Amino acid sequence: MRPYSIIALFTLLCTCVSAQLMAQTANSEQDRSVTYYLPDLDYNEDIMTPEQFLGWQIGDWHISHDLQQAYMRYLAGASDRITLEQIGRTYEDRPLLNLIITSPENHKNMAELQRLHEYWNVRNSDVKENMLNEVPAVLYQGFSIHGNEPSGGNAAPMVAYYYAAAPWSALEATLDDNIIVFDPCYNPDGFNRFASWANTHKNKAMTSDGQDREYNEAYPRGRSNHYWFDLNRDWLPVQHPESRARIASFHKWKPNVLTDHHEMGKDATFFFMPGAPTRIHPMTPKVNQELTAKIGKFHAEALDEIGSLYYSGEGYDDFYYGKGSTYPDINGCVGILFEQASSRGHLQDTDNGLLTFPFTIRNQVATALSTFKAFGELRDELLRYQRAHWHKAYAGSNGYVVDFEGDFGRGREFMEMMQRHGVPMKENEVNGVATQVFIYETPFSKAAFEPILEFEDSLFYDVSTFSLPMAFNLKYTKSTTGLPKGGSWQPAGNAFPSPKAGRASYAYLLPWDDYYAAKALYRLQDAGVRVKVSDQPFTAPGGEQLSAGTLMIPVGNMQEMSDDELYALITELEEELLLDFIPTETGTPLDGLMFGSRSAYQTLRKPEIALLVEGGVSSLDAGETWHLLDQRFGIPVTKLPLDRVGRADLSRYNTIIMSDGYYGDLGERGTKALQEWMGPGNVLITSKRAGTWAAANGLASVKTRRMDNPDKGVKQRPYAKAYRDRSGRVLGGAIYQMEGDLTHPLMFGLKRSEIPVFRRGTLLFEPANNVYATPLRYSSKPLLSGYSPRGFEQAAAESAGVIVSGSRGGRTISFADNMNFRAFWYGTNRLFLNAIFFGDTIGSGTTD
Ligand SMILES: [Zn+2]
């Protein structure tokens, strides 16, 4: 039964006509049968081609994720070479699929093959060197992690069809001994968003004019996932369900080669790795790049055959392990990036003539098949390289000691991240409570821990550093004496303090130390519970030493809910968030002001938040805020488009967040509305360039610090150096140290005044005139890790990290940096949350 066959027949006729209408390129053919994409072979007629299944040929339309998925499921059912695993779901509940492709014989023996592959990489196992021929190599092929780079995901059905329907003689040399894990779409939500856009705007009489709406997607565009994140930066942070499923699959299969099919600007040609030789992470072994180059020869050959222009060895880098083509390189695998010039929609004018969507797909199919060929021929070499990598990896008891400093929420998140990357660890328990974790040295943990300050090249496609303990602001030391035996990939995780659930007759206290204390605070406020915050340290009636920022929840007549209901809610929060509320029977602490003190305790208002979006607002930064509040803390946030601000009812909000970006689209009306909204109790939070906008419009007093022109006094530089000179001045991402005033509400919950901050770009702010209004500033020698352009560190020294302005009775809190970088900068999230919850409590006379 072929459900689509009638439609298929009908559209077969139609597509012949449209193929004729379709503009030509030197490389496109009028008749796009399967052989436009695939070698001319005797395909199994019992298996439907994508065209028979869809009713239209690949390249006619942008395939939706639903149809792509349906076809993959169909292939898995129709072919005994393919089984299907659903490895997870996206935020929008789309399934994430892996097709496991190998010989029918191998499928019957899968458990043993997986064991052989795994133990091949385990030292002192029963799988010895001389068993090389029995061990399967694994190829992981994946497509369109950037949803609006569609040629990869549209090539996937054609490639999968090839594996399912090509004569066995074409596949057996590779598939008899090896396994393919095939991931047709790395980013289903973004891919589907883009497919809808491109199809919705397709013309019948096609236009190649790049100004057509078809080629100009609406905010936030299809590149990202549901929360507007770039998933091709998340292989290291692993904060999203797509990456979590994929990294788990990666470590389950331990592939030998992993491919990542992308697109770039329309005027380019086709790129395959290796990238620029000077821009490789120093931890990546030389052999890795040699193997990449060997595989590259197969791509060149395949593209020669179809006459497509290509390049390699330049342009892209292999530095940041958070990218799909680089993450494998620290894990004994060879990661390969492909970049195809994008037709974005269906047809575009380019420097290289008309670029059709089918042509872009064809190059992706060709290189997916050349990967397959290279993988088959180089499998012995790839397996040997992988074995050597892993046998060396767990060399002993070297490693790091990481201290939680009382923040178990952050500690748990950190350990979970290490666990996802297969790093062995062990909790260090003191009196039954894990206060530290030992992290054992592996290539990955070493790359993630060691700061990096020297570089062969000053050009970076992305960030130049990604130190994880700095991201979490966790204190760590390198072990000099060796870590105790017993590191495991599975930490016990049960040595965190378990909730005591004691019942209070007077008040509950909640220290602000734990990352998730903010989640409890919002839940309490949302349930109508009145919560106060202490702005001073004190000793609780039971003797606990508590810091400023501790929450105090009175029991009794101040609350609308009964004592029983409050106790039930507190117990629920303790259990769910593993927080430790302290019950008290009296309002008199052992040391410090009494709980009824108006000078020490302020009632907190529940935040009602609007996040400005669209126009020139960075969708990445805004998405990070949305994700932080919505996903991680369960705080509702209204995403308010700039062009609506002027006519929106802003009185619904007491907190408005302006991410990095340009705000010209607010217009006069929107600007005026924000100015009028500002008033007592309201807090405006700005990030980076939004602070400059706020200052220019009377909502903040932020002054930009001018940097010296690096060309000052230089008469002439060689033209040929211009590009490098310019690129060397870009701050693509580095880590700097700031110092904070721990008595300031924005610092509540921090234990140390030093805090590592992630920075991109060179915009700096001068400290405020008011001596209390810059509670965080860059240290005098601030660079901790990464590439810092010449002169920037000196310029940044002692500049402002955050400025608090008083504006019309409200508060504007202007961060010089992004506090929520890529959802894994857990350390500075705290400051951002403090701005939301405590911003309005910042005293008058302490602002600029
Ligand atoms: Zn891309």
CSV table of N, CA and C and ligand atoms in Angstrom, one decimal, residues 145-146 149 223 232 261-264 337-339 461, ligand 1:
chain,number,residue,atom,x,y,z
A,145,ILE,N,21.8,21.3,11.6
A,145,ILE,CA,21.7,21.7,13.0
A,145,ILE,C,21.2,23.2,13.0
A,146,HIS,N,21.6,23.9,12.0
A,146,HIS,CA,21.0,25.3,11.7
A,146,HIS,C,19.8,25.1,10.8
A,149,GLU,N,19.5,26.2,7.2
A,149,GLU,CA,20.5,25.8,6.3
A,149,GLU,C,20.0,24.5,5.8
A,223,ARG,N,17.3,29.4,12.2
A,223,ARG,CA,18.6,28.9,12.5
A,223,ARG,C,18.6,28.1,13.9
A,232,ASN,N,24.5,24.6,17.4
A,232,ASN,CA,25.9,24.2,17.1
A,232,ASN,C,26.9,25.0,18.0
A,261,HIS,N,26.4,18.8,8.4
A,261,HIS,CA,26.1,19.4,7.1
A,261,HIS,C,25.5,20.8,7.3
A,262,HIS,N,26.2,21.8,6.9
A,262,HIS,CA,25.7,23.2,7.0
A,262,HIS,C,25.6,24.0,5.7
A,263,GLU,N,25.2,25.2,5.8
A,263,GLU,CA,25.2,26.2,4.7
A,263,GLU,C,25.8,27.5,5.1
A,264,MET,N,26.3,28.2,4.1
A,264,MET,CA,26.9,29.5,4.3
A,264,MET,C,26.3,30.5,3.4
A,337,LEU,N,33.1,19.2,9.1
A,337,LEU,CA,32.1,20.2,8.8
A,337,LEU,C,32.0,20.4,7.3
A,338,PHE,N,30.7,20.4,6.8
A,338,PHE,CA,30.4,20.8,5.4
A,338,PHE,C,29.7,22.1,5.4
A,339,GLU,N,30.0,22.9,4.4
A,339,GLU,CA,29.3,24.2,4.3
A,339,GLU,C,29.0,24.4,2.8
A,461,TYR,N,36.6,32.0,14.8
A,461,TYR,CA,35.2,31.9,14.2
A,461,TYR,C,34.2,32.1,15.4
B,1,ZN,ZN,25.5,26.4,10.0
